Short mmCIF file of C-alpha atoms in Angstrom, two decimals:
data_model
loop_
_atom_site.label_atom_id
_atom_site.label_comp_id
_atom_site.label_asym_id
_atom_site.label_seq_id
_atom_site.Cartn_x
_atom_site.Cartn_y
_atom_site.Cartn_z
CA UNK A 26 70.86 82.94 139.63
CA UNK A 27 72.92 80.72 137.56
CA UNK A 28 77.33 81.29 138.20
CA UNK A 29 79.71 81.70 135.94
CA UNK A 30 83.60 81.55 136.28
CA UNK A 31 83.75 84.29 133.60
CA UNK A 32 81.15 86.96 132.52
CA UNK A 33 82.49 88.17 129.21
CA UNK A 34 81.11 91.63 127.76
CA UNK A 35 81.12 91.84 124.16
CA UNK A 36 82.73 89.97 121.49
CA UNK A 37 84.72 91.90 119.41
CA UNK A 38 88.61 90.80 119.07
CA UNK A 39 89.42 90.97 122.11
CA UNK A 40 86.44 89.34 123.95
CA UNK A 41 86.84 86.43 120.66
CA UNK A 42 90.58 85.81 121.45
CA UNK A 43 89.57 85.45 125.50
CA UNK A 44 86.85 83.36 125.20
CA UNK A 45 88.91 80.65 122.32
CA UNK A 46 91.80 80.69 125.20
CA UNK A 47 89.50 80.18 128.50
CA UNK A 48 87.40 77.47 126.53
CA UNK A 49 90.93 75.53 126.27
CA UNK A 50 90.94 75.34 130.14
CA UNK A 51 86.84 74.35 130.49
CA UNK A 52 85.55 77.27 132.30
CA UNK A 53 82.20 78.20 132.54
CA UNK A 54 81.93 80.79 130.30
CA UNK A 55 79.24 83.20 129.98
CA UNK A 56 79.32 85.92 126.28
CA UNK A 57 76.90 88.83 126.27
CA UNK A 58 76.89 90.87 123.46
CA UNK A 59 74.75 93.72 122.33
CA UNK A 60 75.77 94.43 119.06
CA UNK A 61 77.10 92.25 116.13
CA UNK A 62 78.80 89.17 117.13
CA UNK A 63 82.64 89.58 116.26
CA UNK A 64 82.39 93.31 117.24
CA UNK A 65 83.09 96.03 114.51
CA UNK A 66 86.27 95.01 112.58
CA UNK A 67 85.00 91.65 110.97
CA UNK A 68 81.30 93.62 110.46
CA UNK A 69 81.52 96.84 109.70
CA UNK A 70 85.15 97.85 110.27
CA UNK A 71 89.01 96.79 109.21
CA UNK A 72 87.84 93.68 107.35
CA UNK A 73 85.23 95.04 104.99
CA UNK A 74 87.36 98.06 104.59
CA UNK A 75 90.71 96.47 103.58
CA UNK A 76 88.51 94.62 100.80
CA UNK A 77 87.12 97.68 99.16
CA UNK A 78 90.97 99.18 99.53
CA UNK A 79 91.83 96.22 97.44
CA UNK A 80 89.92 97.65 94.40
CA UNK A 81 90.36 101.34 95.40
CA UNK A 82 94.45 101.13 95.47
CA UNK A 83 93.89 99.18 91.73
CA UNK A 84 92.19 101.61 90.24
CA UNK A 85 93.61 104.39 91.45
CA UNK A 86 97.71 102.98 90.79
CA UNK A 87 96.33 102.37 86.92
CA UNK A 88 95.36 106.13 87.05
CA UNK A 89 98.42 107.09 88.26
CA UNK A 90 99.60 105.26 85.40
CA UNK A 91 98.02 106.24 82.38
CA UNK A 92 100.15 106.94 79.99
CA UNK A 93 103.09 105.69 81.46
CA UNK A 94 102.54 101.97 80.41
CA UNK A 95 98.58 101.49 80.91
CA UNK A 96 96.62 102.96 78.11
CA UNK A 97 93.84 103.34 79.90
CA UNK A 98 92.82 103.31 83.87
CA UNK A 99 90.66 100.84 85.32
CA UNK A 100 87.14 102.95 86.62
CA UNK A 101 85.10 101.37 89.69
CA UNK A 102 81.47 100.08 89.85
CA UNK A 103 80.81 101.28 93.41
CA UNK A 104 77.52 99.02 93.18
CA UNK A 105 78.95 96.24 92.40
CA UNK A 106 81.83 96.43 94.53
CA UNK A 107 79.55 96.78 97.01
CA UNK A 108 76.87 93.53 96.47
CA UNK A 109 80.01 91.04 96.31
CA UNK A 110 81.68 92.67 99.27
CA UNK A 111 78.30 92.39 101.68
CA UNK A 112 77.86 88.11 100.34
CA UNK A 113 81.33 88.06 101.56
CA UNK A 114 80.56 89.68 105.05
CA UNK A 115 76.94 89.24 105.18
CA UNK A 116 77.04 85.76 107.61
CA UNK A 117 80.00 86.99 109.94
CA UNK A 118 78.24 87.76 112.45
CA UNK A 119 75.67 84.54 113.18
CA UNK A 120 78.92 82.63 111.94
CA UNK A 121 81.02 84.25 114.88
CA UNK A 122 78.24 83.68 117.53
CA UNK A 123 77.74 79.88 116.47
CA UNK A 124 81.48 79.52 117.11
CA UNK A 125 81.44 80.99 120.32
CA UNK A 126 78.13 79.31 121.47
CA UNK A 127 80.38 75.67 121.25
CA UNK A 128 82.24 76.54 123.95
CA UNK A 129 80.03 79.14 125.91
CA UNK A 130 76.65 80.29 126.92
CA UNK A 131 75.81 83.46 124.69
CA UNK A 132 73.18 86.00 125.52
CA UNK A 133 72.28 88.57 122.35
CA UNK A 134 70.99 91.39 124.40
CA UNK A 135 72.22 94.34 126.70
CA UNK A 136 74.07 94.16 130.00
CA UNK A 137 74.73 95.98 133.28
CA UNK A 138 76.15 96.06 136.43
CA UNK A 139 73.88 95.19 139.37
CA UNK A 140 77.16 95.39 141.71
CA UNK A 141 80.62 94.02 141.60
CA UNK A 142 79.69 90.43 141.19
CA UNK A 143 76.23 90.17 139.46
CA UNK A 144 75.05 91.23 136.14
CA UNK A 145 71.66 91.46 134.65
CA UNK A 146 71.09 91.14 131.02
CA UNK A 147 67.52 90.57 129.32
CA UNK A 148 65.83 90.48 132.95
CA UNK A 149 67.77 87.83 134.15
CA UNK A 150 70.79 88.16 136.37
CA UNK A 151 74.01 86.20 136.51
CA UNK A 152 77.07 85.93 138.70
CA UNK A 153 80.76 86.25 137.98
CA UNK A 154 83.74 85.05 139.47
CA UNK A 155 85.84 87.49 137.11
CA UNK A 156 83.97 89.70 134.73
CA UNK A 157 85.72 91.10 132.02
CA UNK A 158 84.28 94.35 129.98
CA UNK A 159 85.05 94.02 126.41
CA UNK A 160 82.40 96.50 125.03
CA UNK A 161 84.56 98.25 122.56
CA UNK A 162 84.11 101.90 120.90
CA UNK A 163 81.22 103.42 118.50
CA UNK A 164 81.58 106.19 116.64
CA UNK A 165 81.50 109.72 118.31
CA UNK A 166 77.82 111.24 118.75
CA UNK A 167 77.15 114.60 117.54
CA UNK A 168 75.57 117.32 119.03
CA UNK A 169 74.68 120.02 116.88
CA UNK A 170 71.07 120.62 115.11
CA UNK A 171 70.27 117.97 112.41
CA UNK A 172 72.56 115.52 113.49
CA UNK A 173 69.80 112.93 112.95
CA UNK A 174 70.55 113.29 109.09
CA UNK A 175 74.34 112.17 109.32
CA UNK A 176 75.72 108.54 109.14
CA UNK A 177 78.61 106.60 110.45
CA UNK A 178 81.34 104.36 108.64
CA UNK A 179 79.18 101.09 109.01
CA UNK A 180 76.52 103.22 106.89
CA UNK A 181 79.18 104.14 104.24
CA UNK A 182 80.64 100.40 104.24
CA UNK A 183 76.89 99.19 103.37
CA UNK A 184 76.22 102.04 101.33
CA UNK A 185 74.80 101.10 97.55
CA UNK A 186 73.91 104.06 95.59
CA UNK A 187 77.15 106.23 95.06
CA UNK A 188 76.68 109.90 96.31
CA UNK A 189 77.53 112.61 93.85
CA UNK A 190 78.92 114.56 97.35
CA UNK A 191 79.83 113.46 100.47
CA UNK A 192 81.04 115.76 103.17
CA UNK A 193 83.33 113.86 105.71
CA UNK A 194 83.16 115.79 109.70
CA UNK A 195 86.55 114.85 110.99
CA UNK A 196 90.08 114.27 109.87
CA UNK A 197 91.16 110.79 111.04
CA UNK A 198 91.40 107.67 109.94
CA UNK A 199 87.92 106.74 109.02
CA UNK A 200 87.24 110.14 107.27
CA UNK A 201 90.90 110.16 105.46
CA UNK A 202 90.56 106.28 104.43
CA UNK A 203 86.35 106.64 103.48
CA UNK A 204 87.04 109.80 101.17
CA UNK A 205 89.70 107.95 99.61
CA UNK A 206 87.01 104.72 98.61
CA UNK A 207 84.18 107.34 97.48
CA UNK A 208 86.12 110.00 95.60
CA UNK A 209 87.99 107.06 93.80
CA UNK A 210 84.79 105.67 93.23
CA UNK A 211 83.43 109.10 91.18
CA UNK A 212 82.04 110.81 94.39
CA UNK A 213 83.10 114.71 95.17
CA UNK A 214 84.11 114.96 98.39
CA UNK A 215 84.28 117.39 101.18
CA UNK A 216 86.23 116.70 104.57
CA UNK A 217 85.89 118.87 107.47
CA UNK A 218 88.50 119.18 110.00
CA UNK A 219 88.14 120.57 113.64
CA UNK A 220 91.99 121.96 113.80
CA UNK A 221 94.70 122.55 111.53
CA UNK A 222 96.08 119.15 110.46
CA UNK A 223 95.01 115.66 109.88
CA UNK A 224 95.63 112.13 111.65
CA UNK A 225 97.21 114.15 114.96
CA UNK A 226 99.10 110.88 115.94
CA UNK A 227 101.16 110.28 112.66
CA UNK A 228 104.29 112.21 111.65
CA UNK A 229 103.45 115.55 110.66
CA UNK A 230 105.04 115.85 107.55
CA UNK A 231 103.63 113.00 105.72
CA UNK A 232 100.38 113.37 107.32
CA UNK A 233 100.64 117.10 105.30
CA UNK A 234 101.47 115.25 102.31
CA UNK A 235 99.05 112.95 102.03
CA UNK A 236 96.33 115.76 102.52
CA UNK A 237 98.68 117.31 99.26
CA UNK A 238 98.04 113.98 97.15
CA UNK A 239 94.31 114.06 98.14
CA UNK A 240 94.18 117.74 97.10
CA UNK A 241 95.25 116.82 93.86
CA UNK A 242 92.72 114.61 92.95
CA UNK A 243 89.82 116.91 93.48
CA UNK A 244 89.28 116.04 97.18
CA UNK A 245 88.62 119.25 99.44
CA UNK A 246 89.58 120.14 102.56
CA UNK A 247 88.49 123.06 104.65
CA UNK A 248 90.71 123.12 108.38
CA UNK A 249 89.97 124.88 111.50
CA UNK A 250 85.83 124.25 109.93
CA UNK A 251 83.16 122.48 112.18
CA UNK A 252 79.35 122.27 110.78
CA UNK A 253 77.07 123.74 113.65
CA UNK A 254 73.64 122.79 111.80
CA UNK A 255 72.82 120.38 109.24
CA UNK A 256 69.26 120.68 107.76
CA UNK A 257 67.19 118.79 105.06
CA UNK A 258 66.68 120.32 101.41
CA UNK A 259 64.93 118.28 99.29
CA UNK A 260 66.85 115.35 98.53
CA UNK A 261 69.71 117.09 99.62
CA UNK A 262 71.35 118.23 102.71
CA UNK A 263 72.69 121.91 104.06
CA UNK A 264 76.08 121.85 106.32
CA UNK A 265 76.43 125.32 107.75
CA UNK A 266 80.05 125.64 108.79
CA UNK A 267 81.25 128.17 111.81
CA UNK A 268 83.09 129.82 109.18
CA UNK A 269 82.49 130.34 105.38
CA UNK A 270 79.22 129.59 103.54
CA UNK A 271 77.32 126.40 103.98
CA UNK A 272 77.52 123.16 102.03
CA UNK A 273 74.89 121.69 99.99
CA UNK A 274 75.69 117.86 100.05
CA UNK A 275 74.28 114.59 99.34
CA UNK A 276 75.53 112.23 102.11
CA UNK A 277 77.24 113.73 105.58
CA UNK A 278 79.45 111.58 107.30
CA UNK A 279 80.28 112.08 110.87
CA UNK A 280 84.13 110.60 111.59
CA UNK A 281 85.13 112.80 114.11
CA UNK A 282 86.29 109.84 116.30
CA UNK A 283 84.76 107.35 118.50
CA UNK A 284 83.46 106.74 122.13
CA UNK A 285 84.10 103.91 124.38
CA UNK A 286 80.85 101.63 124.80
CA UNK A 287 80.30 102.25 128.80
CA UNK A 288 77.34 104.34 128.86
CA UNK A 289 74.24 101.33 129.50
CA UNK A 290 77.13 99.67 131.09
CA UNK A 291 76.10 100.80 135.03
CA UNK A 292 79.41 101.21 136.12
CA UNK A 293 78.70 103.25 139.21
CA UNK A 294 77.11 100.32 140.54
CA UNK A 295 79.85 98.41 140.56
CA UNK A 296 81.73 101.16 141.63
CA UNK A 297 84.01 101.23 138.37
CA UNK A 298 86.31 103.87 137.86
CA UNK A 299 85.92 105.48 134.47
CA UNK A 300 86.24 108.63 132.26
CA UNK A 301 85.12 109.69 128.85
CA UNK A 302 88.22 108.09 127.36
CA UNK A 303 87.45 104.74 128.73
CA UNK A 304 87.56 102.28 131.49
CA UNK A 305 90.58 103.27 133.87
CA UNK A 306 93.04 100.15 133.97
CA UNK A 307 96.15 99.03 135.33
CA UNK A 308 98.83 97.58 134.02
CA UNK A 309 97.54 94.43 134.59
CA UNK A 310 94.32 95.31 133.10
CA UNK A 311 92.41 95.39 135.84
CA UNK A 312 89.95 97.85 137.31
CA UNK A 313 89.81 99.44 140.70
CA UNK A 314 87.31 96.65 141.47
CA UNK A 315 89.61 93.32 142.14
CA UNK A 316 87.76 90.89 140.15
CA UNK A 317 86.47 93.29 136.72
CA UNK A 318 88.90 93.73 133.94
CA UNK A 319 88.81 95.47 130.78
CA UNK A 320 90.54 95.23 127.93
CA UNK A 321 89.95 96.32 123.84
CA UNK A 322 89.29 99.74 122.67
CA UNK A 323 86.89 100.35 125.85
CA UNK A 324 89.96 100.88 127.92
CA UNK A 325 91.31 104.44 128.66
CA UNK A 326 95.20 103.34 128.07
CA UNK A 327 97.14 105.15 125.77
CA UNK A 328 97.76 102.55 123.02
CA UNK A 329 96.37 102.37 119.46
CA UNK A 330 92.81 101.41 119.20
CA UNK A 331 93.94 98.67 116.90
CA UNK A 332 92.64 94.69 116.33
CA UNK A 333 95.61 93.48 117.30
CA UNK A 334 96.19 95.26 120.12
CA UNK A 335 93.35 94.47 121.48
CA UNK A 336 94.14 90.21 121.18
CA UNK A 337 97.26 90.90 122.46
CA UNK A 338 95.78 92.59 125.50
CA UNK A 339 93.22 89.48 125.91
CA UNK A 340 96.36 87.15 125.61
CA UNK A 341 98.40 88.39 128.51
CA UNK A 342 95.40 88.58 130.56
CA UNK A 343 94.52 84.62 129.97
CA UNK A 344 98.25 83.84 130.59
CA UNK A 345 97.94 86.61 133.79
CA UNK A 346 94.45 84.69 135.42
CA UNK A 347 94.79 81.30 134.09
CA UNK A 348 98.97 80.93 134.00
CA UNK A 349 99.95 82.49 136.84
CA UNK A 350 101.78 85.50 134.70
CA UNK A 351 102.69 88.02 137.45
CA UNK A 352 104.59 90.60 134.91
CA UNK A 353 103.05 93.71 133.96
CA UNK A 354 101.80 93.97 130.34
CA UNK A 355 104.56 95.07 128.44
CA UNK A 356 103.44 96.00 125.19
CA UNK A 357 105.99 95.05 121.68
CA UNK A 358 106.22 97.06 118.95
CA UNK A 359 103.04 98.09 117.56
CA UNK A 360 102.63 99.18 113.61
CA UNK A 361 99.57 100.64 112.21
CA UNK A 362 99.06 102.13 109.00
CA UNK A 363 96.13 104.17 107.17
CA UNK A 364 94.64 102.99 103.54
CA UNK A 365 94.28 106.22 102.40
CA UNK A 366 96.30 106.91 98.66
CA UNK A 367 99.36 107.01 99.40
CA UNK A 368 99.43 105.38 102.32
CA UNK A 369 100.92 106.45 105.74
CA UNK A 370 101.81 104.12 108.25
CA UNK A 371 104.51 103.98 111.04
CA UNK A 372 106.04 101.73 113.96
CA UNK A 373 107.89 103.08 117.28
CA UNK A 374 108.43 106.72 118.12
CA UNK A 375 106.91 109.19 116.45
CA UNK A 376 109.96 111.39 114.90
CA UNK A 377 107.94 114.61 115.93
CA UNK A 378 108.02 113.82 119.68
CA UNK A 379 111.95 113.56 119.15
CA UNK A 380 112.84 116.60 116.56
CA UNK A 381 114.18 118.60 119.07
CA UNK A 382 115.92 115.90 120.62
CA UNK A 383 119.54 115.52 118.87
CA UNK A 384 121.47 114.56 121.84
CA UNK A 385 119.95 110.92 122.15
CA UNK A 386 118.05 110.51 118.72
CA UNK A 387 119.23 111.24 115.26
CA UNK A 388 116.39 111.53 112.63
CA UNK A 389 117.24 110.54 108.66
CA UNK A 390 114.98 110.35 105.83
CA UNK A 391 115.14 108.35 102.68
CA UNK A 392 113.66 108.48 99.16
CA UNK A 393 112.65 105.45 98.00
CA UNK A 394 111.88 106.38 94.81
CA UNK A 395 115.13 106.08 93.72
CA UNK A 396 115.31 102.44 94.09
CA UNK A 397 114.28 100.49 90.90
CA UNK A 398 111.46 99.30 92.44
CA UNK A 399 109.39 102.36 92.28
CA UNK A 400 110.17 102.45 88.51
CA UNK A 401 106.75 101.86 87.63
CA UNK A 402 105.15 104.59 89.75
CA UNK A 403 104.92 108.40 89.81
CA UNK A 404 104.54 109.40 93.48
CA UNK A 405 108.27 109.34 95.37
CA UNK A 406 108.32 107.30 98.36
CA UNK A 407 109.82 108.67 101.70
CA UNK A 408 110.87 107.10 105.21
CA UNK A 409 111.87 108.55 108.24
CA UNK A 410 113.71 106.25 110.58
CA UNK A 411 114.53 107.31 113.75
CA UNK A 412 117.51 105.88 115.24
CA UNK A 413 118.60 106.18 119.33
CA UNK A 414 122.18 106.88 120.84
CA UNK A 415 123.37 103.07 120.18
CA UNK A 416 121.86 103.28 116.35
CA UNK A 417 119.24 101.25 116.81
CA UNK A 418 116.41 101.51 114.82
CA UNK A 419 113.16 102.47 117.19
CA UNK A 420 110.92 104.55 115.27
CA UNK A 421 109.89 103.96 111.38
CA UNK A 422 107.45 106.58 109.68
CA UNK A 423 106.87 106.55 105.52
CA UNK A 424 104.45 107.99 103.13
CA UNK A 425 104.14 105.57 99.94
CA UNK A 426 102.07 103.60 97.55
CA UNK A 427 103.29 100.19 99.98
CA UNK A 428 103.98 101.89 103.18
CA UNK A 429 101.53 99.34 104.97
CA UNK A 430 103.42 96.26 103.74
CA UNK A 431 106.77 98.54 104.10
CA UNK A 432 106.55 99.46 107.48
CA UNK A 433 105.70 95.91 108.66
CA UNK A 434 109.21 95.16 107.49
CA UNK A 435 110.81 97.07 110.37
CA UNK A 436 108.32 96.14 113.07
CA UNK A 437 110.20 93.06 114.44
CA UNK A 438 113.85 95.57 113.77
CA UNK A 439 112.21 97.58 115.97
CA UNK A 440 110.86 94.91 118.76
CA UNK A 441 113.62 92.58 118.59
CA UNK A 442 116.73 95.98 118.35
CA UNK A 443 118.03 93.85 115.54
CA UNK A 444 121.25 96.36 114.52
CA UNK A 445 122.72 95.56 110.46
CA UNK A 446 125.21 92.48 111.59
CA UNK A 447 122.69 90.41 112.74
CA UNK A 448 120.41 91.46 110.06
CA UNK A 449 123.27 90.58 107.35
CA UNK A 450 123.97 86.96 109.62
CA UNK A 451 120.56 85.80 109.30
CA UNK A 452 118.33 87.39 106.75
CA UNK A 453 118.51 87.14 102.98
CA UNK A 454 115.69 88.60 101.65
CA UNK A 455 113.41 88.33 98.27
CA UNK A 456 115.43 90.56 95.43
CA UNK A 457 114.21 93.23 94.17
CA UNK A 458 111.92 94.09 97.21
CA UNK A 459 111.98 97.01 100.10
CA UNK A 460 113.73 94.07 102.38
CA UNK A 461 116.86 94.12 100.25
CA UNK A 462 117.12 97.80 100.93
CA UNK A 463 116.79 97.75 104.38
CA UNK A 464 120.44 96.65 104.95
CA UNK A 465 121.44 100.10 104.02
CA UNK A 466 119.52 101.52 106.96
CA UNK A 467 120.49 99.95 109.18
CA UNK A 468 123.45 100.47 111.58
#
């Protein structure tokens, strides 16, 4: 049974960032990974999305457009969108596992947990000084009749042929982002959402808006709706709904969220404490068992499943076992946006959890349409900023055409409490942009 100072599982973000750090101090390093190498957001997640956003946002801005100063607005070819974006991502994964087998042994295969030391992967077992379980999330599993006939968002983000209608099961941010690509790509689309509202964890308001925007170019919603039977007509597919009539459709996409990775995992026999949210973690990221951590989307913390949150996470635990970092993980401010049309994105507190808190927060919005800047566009842009007792900027939410790129702006404001004194002493910022503006807000 061959030993390993680490047994990694998976090697998505996280698992990537780990592994680059622990090769720097020559451990023995051991990678399993039963999926694609690099995990889902260089495969079949954030990376191949953003670049099909890059053409979506075009051609739908020139739309917006028409006849304000662009005769006529740019249309998609989904097609061939689609070939140049998979000979862009096509290699990622064997290029991602050749990197990591220079400075570890790599196994392509499924693991599990033979007890709290020893894992067995591809009928051989292996031994761990510290094992670390990095196995991410997949999208949630269905359990109604038919749901053989439905895909997922890697199906969508590989998908050649156009669909004249999609119907989208869930109102987060794969379903609000995906129905944005197809419908500005010529496809009807359909989204079906559990409860009243979309994107639960984004300010309400905006998150209302944006479903407004989407109404308004042809995309349909139907709320409190769940499908409870999908069946095969022809080349086409029936959704019946718990309420109303059924849907005839082309393509049926299930987004209604995802589901940590722990199931061929084994955990009982290493006597891991876990839930169906995740892994249970403390705040040093480690498990009930002394010598298992877990970190990445596969945890049950309450942070954003986000990239970056998950490299962060896999920094402090190399500088916590490898620098002698004693601290609990304190996370910084974290933004995170969705690529819908407009977009939505926010930093810090969340001005609904604070509305009906005046004494210690005061809540002010702005229009940013009024600023030059959004000359050249129809939709207003609006921010909330949230500001506590001492006026410091600590929560940031905006619906816009740039809110991404926006928001990012008051991230380190946020982190580093920079108040509008220090901001005036040291920053002078590109003119006219949304940084020369933010002097205004500030206090």
């Amino acid at each position: 049974m061959k030993k390993y100072d680490y047994i990694i599982l998976g090697t998505g973000p996280a698992a990537y960032q780990l592994i680059k750090l622990l090769a720097t101090q020559h451990k023995s390093i051991l990678a399993i990974e039963s999926g694609l190498f690099g995990g889902t957001c260089p495969n079949v997640g954030c990376e191949p999305k953003i670049y099909l956003d890059g053409a979506v946002q075009a051609a739908l801005l020139s739309k917006q457009l028409e006849g304000h100063g662009i005769e006529q607005a740019a249309t998609m070819n989904w097609s061939q969108l689609m070939r140049e974006k998979k000979e862009r991502f096509a290699s990622w994964a064997n290029e991602t596992r050749k990197n990591i087998s220079k400075v570890c042994d790599v196994i392509s295969g499924s693991a599990h947990f033979i007890d709290w030391q020893t894992i067995e992967a591809n009928r051989h077992y292996f031994q761990g000084n510290k094992i670390i379980i990095a196995t991410g999330r997949r999208p949630h599993e269905l359990s109604i009749p038919g749901a053989k006939f439905v895909h997922d968002s890697s199906d969508v983000l590989s998908l050649n042929k156009l669909p004249e209608h999609v119907t989208f099961i869930g109102g987060g941010y794969v379903a609000m982002e995906l129905a944005t690509f197809l419908a500005a790509a010529g496809s009807q689309v359909t989204i079906l959402v559990r409860g009243d509202r979309v994107l639960r964890h984004f300010y309400q308001k905006y998150s209302r808006e944006l479903v407004v925007k989407m109404k308004e170019r042809g995309i349909q919603f139907k709320f409190e709706t769940e499908p409870t039977r999908i069946t095969q007509l022809s080349d086409k597919y029936v959704v019946e709904l718990n309420q109303d009539g059924p849907i005839v459709t082309d393509y049926v996409v299930n987004a209604s969220g995802r589901m940590p990775n722990i199931e061929k995992l084994d955990l009982s026999a290493a006597q891991i404490d876990y839930s169906t949210r995740g892994i249970d973690v403390d705040r040093h990221l480690q498990t009930n068992v002394k010598n298992i951590y877990a970190i990445g989307d596969v945890t049950s913390q309450d942070v954003p499943n986000l990239t970056p949150v998950a490299e962060f996470q896999a920094q402090y635990l190399f500088n916590s076992l490898e620098k002698g970092l004693t601290q609990p993980i304190n996370y910084p401010a974290i933004g995170t946006g969705v690529f819908a049309f407009p977009q939505l994105a926010q930093a810090g507190i969340n001005p609904d959890s604070v509305l009906e808190d005046g004494d210690n927060f005061k809540i002010r919005e702005y229009e940013l349409s009024q600023s030059s800047l959004y000359a050249g566009q129809k939709e207003k842009g609006l921010l909330t900023v949230v500001y506590d007792k001492a006026n410091y900027i600590v929560g940031v939410s905006e619906i816009s055409m740039s809110a991404v790129n926006d928001i990012n702006y008051f991230v380190p404001i946020i982190g580093l409490r920079i108040n509008k004194n220090e901001w005036h002493r040291n920053v002078l910022p590109i003119y006219p942009a949304l940084a020369d503006k933010i002097e205004g807000i500030l206090r």
